[in-house]
Amino acid sequence: MITEEVLKDIFKPRNLKWRTSITKVEPNKLTTRGYPQEDLIGNVSFSEMIHLLIKGKLPSKNEAKMLEAVLVSFCDHGVTPPSTQTARIMASTGSPLHACIASGLLAFGKNHAGAIEYAMKILQEGIIKAEGDTRKIAEEIVDHFLKNKEKIFGFGHRYHNEDPRAPRLMKLAKKYNCFSKHSELAVAIESLLFEKKNIRMNIDGANGAILSDIGFDWRVGSGIFMIGRLPGILTHVDEERTRESSFRKFFEMDEIYYNGI
Amino acid sequence: MITEEVLKDIFKPRNLKWRTSITKVEPNKLTTRGYPQEDLIGNVSFSEMIHLLIKGKLPSKNEAKMLEAVLVSFCDHGVTPPSTQTARIMASTGSPLHACIASGLLAFGKNHAGAIEYAMKILQEGIIKAEGDTRKIAEEIVDHFLKNKEKIFGFGHRYHNEDPRAPRLMKLAKKYNCFSKHSELAVAIESLLFEKKNIRMNIDGANGAILSDIGFDWRVGSGIFMIGRLPGILTHVDEERTRESSFRKFFEMDEIYYNGI
Amino acid sequence: MITEEVLKDIFKPRNLKWRTSITKVEPNKLTTRGYPQEDLIGNVSFSEMIHLLIKGKLPSKNEAKMLEAVLVSFCDHGVTPPSTQTARIMASTGSPLHACIASGLLAFGKNHAGAIEYAMKILQEGIIKAEGDTRKIAEEIVDHFLKNKEKIFGFGHRYHNEDPRAPRLMKLAKKYNCFSKHSELAVAIESLLFEKKNIRMNIDGANGAILSDIGFDWRVGSGIFMIGRLPGILTHVDEERTRESSFRKFFEMDEIYYNGI
Amino acid sequence: MITEEVLKDIFKPRNLKWRTSITKVEPNKLTTRGYPQEDLIGNVSFSEMIHLLIKGKLPSKNEAKMLEAVLVSFCDHGVTPPSTQTARIMASTGSPLHACIASGLLAFGKNHAGAIEYAMKILQEGIIKAEGDTRKIAEEIVDHFLKNKEKIFGFGHRYHNEDPRAPRLMKLAKKYNCFSKHSELAVAIESLLFEKKNIRMNIDGANGAILSDIGFDWRVGSGIFMIGRLPGILTHVDEERTRESSFRKFFEMDEIYYNGI
């Protein structure tokens, strides 16, 4: 018999495992962050779209210009980054494009592109702790890292002693009114580090500070780096495929040193 | 003794395993496709930078606007795409951000985002073969696929019978003078398919045609999709991490059907 | 002129970037950990080979049997693990086999298969700290986790309140003389947890303890899990490909809950 | 009102999206291919387990020994394989273990470990086509590839002109009664290739033939290679982490050749 209990069990709310607030998908209708996609296409820039997706709202004019510059600055660093090397080696083995690019991104570890995430974490936690006294917290951060003989994420570069991208980005941050607390802290840290160790801000420090000032959480920082770098990795995969012979040797046997039994 | 032979051996040209024409890296100097990076940052849009990287030159104003629209159109499709599902499941396991995003991209197989690559291949090979007679080649393509009972990449969608993004993109292509041979072929195919099977062009067909008309090789097509979709995948990973409990069950045990021994 | 300095520069030792002690590669000759590979093939079991690779020496008879059992125990857990789900979703998109399996492994985050690594870390650090007093250190570990309301890696299971694999493995550890300090600590922790919370040791706890007692460092623990689980993931990818339709929907549109604007 | 229709709709069979015949998961009970896992653990070897998973049944004694030898033979090839290089580069960037190993497997493209899959495909399709005349089909295969100036997957090696693993495996195949049609075809191809081009069977050819003779479908071939190679990749990641400095340069700036604008 269909008792009340039976019906309650039947009509109990279904367990909805998939919830999202990003895009509403209906037949022939896609609404992202409240906007029909056909209204976004052709009316907002790609940078504005990125901001809308991640932060749930469109950026101001200045923020959009700043984000555009940040994304451009991540473009490429030749074949020196491990992510580029692995993507190219992968391409050489005949792996498909998406596997090459995925592998490139997997190289974004703590020591490589992951650095921007840690730089943002240091700056964002620093600002919360600083309560207005930027200089003091900069000193604490620098002292902490120097004492532990560790590198401060976002400062120093293994190829450049003066990363040309950082000052350009800082200048634009001022122009676009995106130079705020986190950028100030980054500059204060740089000033101390330069004095003591002749070390300057690098691209991760500059972009980490700017993205923090625009309001991005440090947890998405290296994701934004990935967005900016993916076109470069794609281009390297394409270059490897079209210009080099497949399955080539990336080094000779006499470049290997065997030091076992 | 240092004979001529010995010296020749010593001075033989070093085997340079790593060649690239994308970015020249020198201490404190980065030159991409001939431009110092500090001149690109703040002066070109992210879309222009993407074009510069992949194609080696800056796009025209119209091409830049078109590419911007194409990249925006790839943004997100809720939690329905397999790439989004895997990225979120991955996030739930506590895997780091770059592993979640890499895994999302690995789902870009032939049946999913890989479709744009195949759509571009069909259109680009079709145009070469067509020698001006677009209508005839459209008929050949449609006949070939219908005969083999296969889907034509770039047409039809499992959620939309009228993908709202495709007509919007085609309209913009005309506005920006990017509607050329490949778009014409795509429209001709759609017209036949709609007549015979009530099937319309989808986003892959529209973007595949437009990217072909701008001059992108089909081999980089799904890479451009990845660039456009990565921000959406990043946002889903962030949503999963911040709104859902970790290591949640994506389905219940009674939703599994065991059909073995 | 060829001065002494010039010659010294020419003959300076080459910078050998690739060093390894695992396998010596010579033309037509492969020597792994001191053994010609053709002598290993057919003479050692796969488990012995795994031990030889990772630890640099062959295991004892008992250790070999134990490792065999550990590897078998990791085999499969149906479609409930996130790694299996992502591998199957991936297969459905038409991604190639290696991309499906790689994606499965990427799901081995902290909350999933990464747990064995943390279980081993807790046990190995505990034993160093214990200085013989296993009971005391077990209490400290349990208190620490209960106080922080965290799960102890290696104990409790979301599908089983009594993981059938753990007691079987513990029994074999005793039989093969591989039940030593780390296993004792794991049993002491289980005894406290069971008393206080009705929680038992799971497969990660049992295997983590045993692998520690055989002498594996915790940093390779989840790698050994991967070796044991890879055949299962491969089988699921094969099952998805051969039994299910491609690009199938893993859930319906009405199973998605949109909770945005 | 609860009409018949309403009830039918309520009680319609649930759409079971997840089906599997590999392992039945019940609370405190795991049954794989019909066997309780606690009966498999300690009673079957890892190789037998792998066979049981993939093929659904336990192997014969001889097949088990053969599979054991095949898996051992895949163990390691020093730092020369692209999969090993990418895994080590990845480790150097500070990426977690599972990302390093996943990236290694992503390098298993067509030109690298994917070769075994193609070798098996050629042999299996050859045998079907041969209808007993192995010699004739061997000639057809060799002619086809030589005419197209392509390498035959499974023959020839860029480091060895006589891969030491192949003859050892062939010898064991005979010993274990696993040398059947596919191995005969592989030997016939080798004989022709050696005569015409001085090219011998490599490990992929030998293992591809043997796995085919044991009854494995070519579509799982490179998956079995992955199982065999994963321990080696894991060991390289461990070696990189414990013996080398992190984020080291894998080559110097003057080893890069810039050939752009």
Coordinates of N, CA, C and O in Angstrom, one line a residue, chain A residues 15 17-23 25-28 30 33 37-38 41-46 49-50 53-54 68-69 71-73 75-78 85 88 97-99 101-102 105-106 108 160-162 164-165 168-169 172 219-220 222-223 226-227 230-232 234-236 238-239 243-244 248-250 252, chain B residues 15 17-23 25-28 30 33 37-38 41-46 49-50 53-54 68-69 71-73 75-78 85 88 97-99 101-102 105-106 108 160-162 164-165 168-169 172 219-220 222-223 226-227 230-232 234-236 238-239 243-244 248-250 252:
Chain A
N15 N 19.4 13.6 -4.6 CA 20.8 14.0 -4.2 C 21.5 14.6 -5.3 O 22.0 13.9 -6.2
K17 N 24.4 15.9 -7.0 CA 25.9 15.9 -6.8 C 26.6 17.0 -7.5 O 27.7 17.3 -7.2
W18 N 26.0 17.6 -8.5 CA 26.7 18.5 -9.3 C 26.0 19.9 -9.1 O 24.9 20.1 -9.7
R19 N 26.6 20.8 -8.4 CA 26.1 22.1 -8.3 C 27.1 23.1 -8.8 O 28.3 22.9 -8.7
T20 N 26.6 24.1 -9.5 CA 27.5 25.2 -10.0 C 26.8 26.5 -10.0 O 25.6 26.6 -10.3
S21 N 27.6 27.6 -9.9 CA 27.0 28.9 -10.0 C 27.7 29.6 -11.2 O 27.5 30.8 -11.3
I22 N 28.4 28.9 -12.0 CA 29.2 29.6 -13.1 C 28.3 29.7 -14.3 O 28.1 30.9 -14.8
T23 N 27.8 28.6 -14.9 CA 27.0 28.7 -16.1 C 25.8 27.9 -15.9 O 25.8 26.7 -15.5
V25 N 23.1 25.9 -17.8 CA 22.9 25.3 -19.1 C 21.5 24.9 -19.4 O 20.9 24.0 -18.6
E26 N 20.8 25.5 -20.3 CA 19.5 25.1 -20.7 C 19.5 24.8 -22.2 O 20.4 25.3 -22.9
P27 N 18.5 24.0 -22.7 CA 18.6 23.8 -24.2 C 18.6 25.1 -25.0 O 17.8 26.0 -24.7
N28 N 19.6 25.2 -25.8 CA 19.8 26.4 -26.7 C 20.0 27.7 -25.9 O 19.8 28.8 -26.4
L30 N 22.7 29.5 -22.9 CA 23.9 29.4 -21.9 C 24.0 30.7 -21.2 O 24.3 31.7 -21.9
R33 N 27.5 33.6 -15.4 CA 27.6 34.7 -14.4 C 26.4 35.7 -14.6 O 26.6 36.9 -14.5
Q37 N 25.5 34.0 -23.1 CA 26.9 34.0 -23.7 C 26.9 34.7 -25.0 O 27.9 35.3 -25.4
E38 N 25.8 34.7 -25.7 CA 25.8 35.4 -27.0 C 25.9 36.9 -26.8 O 26.4 37.6 -27.8
I41 N 29.9 37.3 -26.1 CA 30.8 37.1 -27.3 C 30.7 38.4 -28.2 O 29.6 38.7 -28.6
G42 N 31.8 39.0 -28.4 CA 31.9 40.2 -29.3 C 31.7 41.5 -28.5 O 31.9 42.5 -29.0
N43 N 31.3 41.3 -27.2 CA 31.2 42.6 -26.4 C 32.1 42.7 -25.3 O 32.3 43.8 -24.8
V44 N 32.7 41.6 -24.8 CA 33.7 41.8 -23.7 C 35.0 41.2 -24.3 O 35.0 40.3 -25.2
S45 N 36.1 41.7 -23.8 CA 37.4 41.2 -24.2 C 37.7 39.8 -23.5 O 37.0 39.5 -22.5
F46 N 38.7 39.1 -24.0 CA 39.0 37.8 -23.3 C 39.4 38.0 -21.9 O 39.0 37.3 -21.0
M49 N 36.4 38.6 -19.8 CA 35.8 37.3 -19.6 C 36.4 36.5 -18.5 O 35.8 35.8 -17.7
I50 N 37.8 36.4 -18.5 CA 38.5 35.7 -17.5 C 38.2 36.2 -16.1 O 38.0 35.5 -15.2
L53 N 34.6 35.2 -15.1 CA 34.5 33.8 -14.7 C 35.0 33.6 -13.3 O 34.3 33.1 -12.4
I54 N 36.3 34.0 -13.1 CA 36.9 33.7 -11.8 C 36.3 34.5 -10.7 O 36.1 34.0 -9.6
E68 N 45.0 42.5 -18.7 CA 45.5 42.2 -20.1 C 47.1 42.2 -20.1 O 47.7 41.4 -20.7
A69 N 47.6 43.2 -19.5 CA 49.1 43.4 -19.4 C 49.7 42.2 -18.7 O 50.8 41.7 -19.1
L71 N 48.5 39.2 -18.3 CA 48.5 37.9 -19.1 C 49.5 38.0 -20.3 O 50.1 36.9 -20.6
V72 N 49.7 39.1 -20.9 CA 50.7 39.2 -22.0 C 52.1 38.9 -21.4 O 52.9 38.3 -22.0
S73 N 52.3 39.4 -20.2 CA 53.7 39.3 -19.6 C 54.1 37.8 -19.4 O 55.3 37.5 -19.3
C75 N 53.8 35.4 -21.4 CA 53.8 34.8 -22.7 C 54.8 33.6 -22.9 O 54.4 32.5 -23.2
D76 N 56.1 33.9 -22.7 CA 57.0 32.9 -23.1 C 58.4 33.3 -22.6 O 58.7 34.4 -22.4
H77 N 59.2 32.3 -22.3 CA 60.6 32.5 -21.9 C 61.5 31.5 -22.6 O 62.4 30.9 -22.1
G78 N 61.3 31.4 -24.0 CA 62.1 30.5 -24.8 C 62.0 29.1 -24.3 O 61.0 28.6 -23.8
Q85 N 60.3 22.6 -22.0 CA 61.1 21.5 -22.3 C 60.3 20.2 -22.4 O 60.3 19.4 -23.3
R88 N 57.9 20.0 -25.3 CA 58.6 19.7 -26.5 C 59.0 18.3 -26.6 O 58.9 17.6 -27.7
L97 N 48.4 16.7 -29.0 CA 48.6 18.0 -28.5 C 48.1 18.2 -27.1 O 48.8 18.8 -26.3
H98 N 47.0 17.7 -26.7 CA 46.5 17.9 -25.4 C 47.4 17.3 -24.3 O 47.5 17.8 -23.2
A99 N 48.0 16.1 -24.7 CA 48.9 15.5 -23.7 C 50.2 16.3 -23.6 O 50.7 16.4 -22.5
I101 N 50.5 19.6 -23.9 CA 50.2 20.8 -23.1 C 49.9 20.5 -21.7 O 50.4 21.1 -20.8
A102 N 49.2 19.4 -21.4 CA 48.9 19.0 -20.0 C 50.2 18.7 -19.3 O 50.4 19.1 -18.2
L105 N 51.9 21.8 -18.3 CA 51.3 22.4 -17.1 C 51.7 21.6 -15.8 O 51.8 22.2 -14.7
L106 N 51.9 20.3 -16.0 CA 52.2 19.5 -14.8 C 53.6 19.9 -14.2 O 53.9 19.6 -13.1
F108 N 54.4 22.9 -13.6 CA 54.2 24.1 -12.9 C 54.3 23.8 -11.4 O 53.4 24.2 -10.6
H160 N 68.0 36.2 -15.1 CA 68.1 37.7 -15.1 C 68.5 38.2 -13.7 O 67.8 37.8 -12.8
N161 N 69.4 39.2 -13.6 CA 69.5 39.8 -12.3 C 68.6 41.0 -12.2 O 68.3 41.5 -11.2
E162 N 68.1 41.4 -13.4 CA 67.1 42.4 -13.4 C 66.0 42.1 -14.5 O 66.1 42.4 -15.6
P164 N 63.3 42.2 -16.9 CA 62.8 43.4 -17.5 C 61.3 43.5 -17.5 O 60.8 44.6 -17.7
R165 N 60.6 42.4 -17.1 CA 59.1 42.5 -17.1 C 58.6 43.2 -15.8 O 57.6 43.8 -15.8
R168 N 58.4 47.1 -15.8 CA 57.3 47.5 -16.7 C 55.9 47.3 -16.1 O 55.1 48.1 -16.2
L169 N 55.8 46.2 -15.5 CA 54.5 45.8 -14.9 C 54.1 46.8 -13.7 O 53.0 47.2 -13.6
L172 N 53.0 50.1 -15.1 CA 51.6 50.0 -15.6 C 50.6 50.0 -14.4 O 49.5 50.5 -14.5
R219 N 45.1 31.4 -4.2 CA 44.9 30.0 -4.7 C 44.7 29.9 -6.2 O 44.7 28.8 -6.7
V220 N 44.3 31.0 -6.8 CA 44.1 30.9 -8.3 C 45.3 31.5 -9.1 O 45.3 31.6 -10.3
S222 N 48.5 30.7 -9.7 CA 49.3 29.9 -10.7 C 48.3 29.5 -11.9 O 48.8 29.3 -13.0
G223 N 47.0 29.5 -11.6 CA 46.1 29.2 -12.7 C 46.1 30.4 -13.7 O 46.0 30.1 -14.9
M226 N 49.0 30.0 -15.8 CA 48.8 28.9 -16.8 C 48.0 29.5 -18.0 O 48.4 29.2 -19.2
I227 N 47.0 30.3 -17.8 CA 46.3 30.9 -18.9 C 47.2 31.8 -19.7 O 47.2 31.7 -21.0
L230 N 49.9 29.3 -21.6 CA 49.5 28.2 -22.5 C 49.7 28.5 -23.9 O 50.2 27.6 -24.7
P231 N 49.4 29.7 -24.4 CA 49.7 30.0 -25.8 C 51.1 29.8 -26.2 O 51.4 29.3 -27.3
G232 N 52.0 30.1 -25.3 CA 53.5 30.0 -25.6 C 53.8 28.5 -25.7 O 54.6 28.0 -26.6
L234 N 51.8 26.0 -26.4 CA 51.2 25.6 -27.7 C 52.1 25.9 -28.9 O 52.3 25.0 -29.7
T235 N 52.6 27.1 -28.9 CA 53.5 27.5 -30.0 C 54.8 26.6 -30.0 O 55.3 26.3 -31.1
H236 N 55.3 26.3 -28.9 CA 56.5 25.5 -28.8 C 56.2 24.1 -29.3 O 57.0 23.5 -30.0
D238 N 54.0 23.3 -31.4 CA 53.8 23.4 -32.9 C 55.2 23.5 -33.6 O 55.4 22.9 -34.6
E239 N 56.1 24.3 -32.9 CA 57.4 24.5 -33.5 C 58.2 23.1 -33.5 O 58.8 22.8 -34.5
R243 N 59.3 21.7 -37.1 CA 60.6 22.0 -37.5 C 61.7 21.0 -37.2 O 62.8 21.0 -37.6
E244 N 61.3 20.1 -36.2 CA 62.3 19.1 -35.8 C 61.9 17.7 -36.2 O 60.7 17.4 -36.5
R248 N 63.6 12.7 -31.8 CA 65.0 13.0 -31.9 C 65.7 12.8 -30.5 O 65.0 12.9 -29.5
K249 N 67.0 12.7 -30.4 CA 67.7 12.5 -29.2 C 67.9 13.9 -28.6 O 68.5 14.8 -29.3
F250 N 67.5 14.2 -27.4 CA 67.7 15.5 -26.8 C 69.1 15.6 -26.2 O 69.5 16.7 -25.8
E252 N 73.2 13.3 -26.2 CA 73.9 12.1 -26.7 C 74.2 11.2 -25.5 O 74.3 11.6 -24.4
Chain B
N15 N 76.7 20.5 -30.9 CA 75.4 19.9 -31.3 C 74.3 20.7 -30.5 O 74.1 20.4 -29.4
K17 N 70.9 21.2 -29.4 CA 69.7 20.4 -29.4 C 68.5 21.3 -29.3 O 67.4 20.8 -29.5
W18 N 68.6 22.4 -28.8 CA 67.5 23.3 -28.5 C 67.5 24.5 -29.4 O 68.3 25.4 -29.2
R19 N 66.6 24.5 -30.4 CA 66.5 25.6 -31.3 C 65.1 26.2 -31.2 O 64.1 25.5 -31.0
T20 N 65.0 27.5 -31.2 CA 63.6 28.1 -31.2 C 63.7 29.4 -31.9 O 64.7 30.1 -31.9
S21 N 62.5 29.8 -32.5 CA 62.4 31.1 -33.2 C 61.4 31.9 -32.5 O 61.0 33.0 -33.0
I22 N 60.9 31.5 -31.3 CA 59.8 32.2 -30.6 C 60.4 33.4 -29.8 O 60.0 34.5 -30.0
T23 N 61.2 33.0 -28.8 CA 61.7 34.1 -27.9 C 63.2 34.0 -27.8 O 63.7 32.9 -27.5
V25 N 66.3 34.7 -25.5 CA 66.5 34.9 -24.1 C 67.9 35.4 -23.9 O 68.9 34.6 -24.1
E26 N 68.1 36.6 -23.4 CA 69.4 37.1 -23.1 C 69.3 37.6 -21.6 O 68.2 37.9 -21.2
P27 N 70.5 37.8 -21.0 CA 70.4 38.3 -19.6 C 69.6 39.7 -19.6 O 70.0 40.6 -20.4
N28 N 68.6 39.8 -18.8 CA 67.8 41.0 -18.7 C 67.1 41.5 -20.0 O 66.8 42.6 -20.1
L30 N 64.3 40.0 -23.1 CA 63.5 38.9 -23.7 C 62.8 39.5 -24.9 O 62.1 40.5 -24.9
R33 N 59.2 37.1 -30.9 CA 58.8 37.4 -32.3 C 59.3 38.7 -32.8 O 58.6 39.5 -33.5
Q37 N 59.8 42.2 -24.9 CA 58.6 41.9 -24.1 C 58.0 43.1 -23.4 O 56.8 43.3 -23.3
E38 N 58.9 44.0 -22.9 CA 58.4 45.1 -22.2 C 57.7 46.1 -23.1 O 56.9 46.9 -22.6
I41 N 54.1 44.2 -23.4 CA 53.3 44.3 -22.1 C 52.7 45.7 -22.0 O 53.4 46.7 -22.0
G42 N 51.3 45.8 -22.0 CA 50.7 47.1 -21.9 C 50.3 47.7 -23.3 O 49.6 48.7 -23.3
N43 N 50.9 47.2 -24.3 CA 50.6 47.7 -25.6 C 49.8 46.8 -26.6 O 49.2 47.3 -27.5
V44 N 49.9 45.5 -26.3 CA 49.0 44.7 -27.2 C 48.1 43.9 -26.3 O 48.3 43.7 -25.1
S45 N 46.9 43.5 -26.8 CA 46.0 42.8 -26.0 C 46.4 41.3 -25.9 O 47.3 40.9 -26.6
F46 N 45.8 40.6 -25.0 CA 46.2 39.2 -24.8 C 45.9 38.4 -26.1 O 46.6 37.6 -26.5
M49 N 48.5 39.1 -28.6 CA 49.7 38.3 -28.1 C 49.6 36.9 -28.6 O 50.6 36.3 -29.0
I50 N 48.5 36.3 -28.4 CA 48.3 34.9 -28.8 C 48.5 34.7 -30.3 O 49.2 33.8 -30.7
L53 N 52.3 35.0 -31.0 CA 53.0 33.8 -30.7 C 52.8 32.7 -31.7 O 53.8 32.2 -32.3
I54 N 51.5 32.4 -32.0 CA 51.3 31.2 -32.8 C 51.6 31.5 -34.3 O 52.2 30.6 -34.9
E68 N 39.3 37.6 -30.3 CA 38.8 37.9 -29.0 C 37.4 37.3 -28.8 O 37.2 36.6 -27.8
A69 N 36.6 37.4 -29.8 CA 35.2 36.8 -29.7 C 35.3 35.3 -29.6 O 34.5 34.7 -28.9
L71 N 37.7 33.4 -28.5 CA 38.3 33.0 -27.2 C 37.2 33.1 -26.1 O 37.0 32.2 -25.3
V72 N 36.4 34.2 -26.2 CA 35.3 34.4 -25.2 C 34.3 33.3 -25.4 O 33.8 32.7 -24.4
S73 N 34.0 32.9 -26.6 CA 32.9 31.9 -26.8 C 33.3 30.5 -26.3 O 32.4 29.7 -26.0
C75 N 34.4 29.9 -23.4 CA 34.5 30.1 -21.9 C 34.0 28.9 -21.0 O 34.8 28.4 -20.2
D76 N 32.8 28.5 -21.1 CA 32.3 27.5 -20.1 C 31.0 26.9 -20.6 O 30.2 27.5 -21.3
H77 N 30.8 25.6 -20.2 CA 29.5 25.0 -20.5 C 29.0 24.2 -19.3 O 28.6 23.1 -19.3
G78 N 29.1 24.9 -18.1 CA 28.7 24.3 -16.9 C 29.4 23.0 -16.5 O 30.6 22.9 -16.9
Q85 N 34.2 17.9 -15.5 CA 33.9 16.8 -14.4 C 35.2 16.3 -13.9 O 35.4 16.2 -12.7
R88 N 37.0 18.7 -11.6 CA 36.4 18.9 -10.3 C 36.6 17.6 -9.4 O 36.8 17.7 -8.2
L97 N 46.4 22.3 -8.0 CA 45.7 23.0 -9.1 C 46.2 22.6 -10.4 O 45.4 22.4 -11.4
H98 N 47.5 22.6 -10.6 CA 48.0 22.3 -12.0 C 47.7 20.8 -12.4 O 47.5 20.6 -13.6
A99 N 47.6 19.9 -11.5 CA 47.2 18.6 -11.8 C 45.7 18.5 -12.2 O 45.3 17.8 -13.1
I101 N 43.9 21.0 -13.5 CA 43.8 21.6 -14.9 C 44.3 20.7 -16.0 O 43.7 20.5 -17.0
A102 N 45.5 20.1 -15.7 CA 46.1 19.2 -16.7 C 45.2 18.1 -17.0 O 45.0 17.7 -18.2
L105 N 42.4 19.1 -19.3 CA 42.8 19.2 -20.7 C 43.0 17.8 -21.3 O 42.8 17.6 -22.5
L106 N 43.4 16.9 -20.5 CA 43.6 15.5 -21.0 C 42.3 14.9 -21.5 O 42.3 14.0 -22.3
F108 N 40.3 16.4 -23.4 CA 40.0 17.0 -24.7 C 40.3 16.0 -25.9 O 41.0 16.3 -26.8
H160 N 22.2 21.0 -27.2 CA 21.4 22.0 -27.9 C 21.1 21.6 -29.4 O 22.0 21.1 -30.0
N161 N 19.8 21.8 -29.8 CA 19.6 21.6 -31.2 C 19.9 22.8 -32.0 O 20.1 22.8 -33.2
E162 N 20.0 23.9 -31.3 CA 20.5 25.2 -31.9 C 21.5 25.9 -31.0 O 21.1 26.7 -30.2
P164 N 23.5 28.3 -29.4 CA 23.3 29.8 -29.5 C 24.6 30.6 -29.8 O 24.5 31.7 -30.3
R165 N 25.7 29.9 -29.7 CA 27.0 30.6 -29.9 C 27.3 30.6 -31.4 O 28.0 31.6 -31.9
R168 N 25.8 33.6 -33.5 CA 26.4 34.9 -33.0 C 27.8 35.0 -33.6 O 28.2 36.1 -34.1
L169 N 28.6 33.9 -33.6 CA 30.0 34.0 -34.1 C 30.0 34.2 -35.6 O 30.8 35.0 -36.1
L172 N 29.4 37.9 -36.3 CA 30.6 38.7 -36.0 C 31.6 38.5 -37.1 O 32.3 39.4 -37.5
R219 N 46.0 22.0 -37.0 CA 46.8 21.3 -36.0 C 46.9 22.1 -34.6 O 47.2 21.5 -33.6
V220 N 46.6 23.4 -34.7 CA 46.6 24.2 -33.4 C 45.2 24.5 -32.9 O 45.0 25.2 -31.9
S222 N 42.6 22.8 -31.5 CA 42.1 22.4 -30.2 C 43.0 23.1 -29.1 O 42.6 23.3 -28.0
G223 N 44.2 23.5 -29.5 CA 45.0 24.3 -28.6 C 44.4 25.6 -28.3 O 44.4 26.1 -27.2
M226 N 41.7 25.1 -25.9 CA 42.2 25.0 -24.6 C 42.5 26.3 -23.9 O 42.2 26.6 -22.7
I227 N 43.1 27.3 -24.7 CA 43.3 28.6 -24.2 C 42.0 29.3 -23.7 O 41.9 29.8 -22.7
L230 N 40.5 27.2 -20.5 CA 41.2 27.0 -19.3 C 40.7 27.9 -18.2 O 40.6 27.4 -17.0
P231 N 40.3 29.2 -18.4 CA 39.8 30.0 -17.3 C 38.5 29.4 -16.7 O 38.3 29.4 -15.5
G232 N 37.7 28.8 -17.5 CA 36.5 28.1 -17.0 C 36.8 26.9 -16.1 O 36.2 26.8 -15.1
L234 N 39.6 26.4 -14.5 CA 40.2 27.0 -13.3 C 39.1 27.4 -12.3 O 39.1 27.1 -11.1
T235 N 38.1 28.1 -12.9 CA 37.0 28.5 -12.0 C 36.2 27.4 -11.4 O 35.8 27.4 -10.2
H236 N 36.0 26.3 -12.1 CA 35.3 25.1 -11.6 C 36.2 24.5 -10.5 O 35.6 24.0 -9.5
D238 N 38.2 26.0 -8.6 CA 38.1 26.9 -7.4 C 36.8 26.7 -6.7 O 36.7 26.7 -5.5
E239 N 35.7 26.6 -7.5 CA 34.4 26.4 -7.0 C 34.3 25.1 -6.2 O 33.7 25.1 -5.1
R243 N 33.5 25.4 -2.3 CA 32.1 25.2 -1.9 C 31.7 23.8 -1.5 O 30.6 23.6 -1.0
E244 N 32.5 22.8 -1.9 CA 32.1 21.4 -1.6 C 33.1 20.8 -0.6 O 34.2 21.3 -0.4
R248 N 34.3 14.1 -1.6 CA 32.9 13.8 -1.5 C 32.6 12.6 -2.5 O 33.3 12.5 -3.5
K249 N 31.6 11.9 -2.3 CA 31.1 10.9 -3.2 C 30.4 11.5 -4.3 O 29.4 12.2 -4.1
F250 N 30.8 11.2 -5.6 CA 30.1 11.8 -6.7 C 28.9 11.0 -7.1 O 28.1 11.4 -7.9
E252 N 26.3 7.4 -5.4 CA 26.1 6.5 -4.3 C 26.4 5.1 -4.8 O 26.3 4.8 -5.9

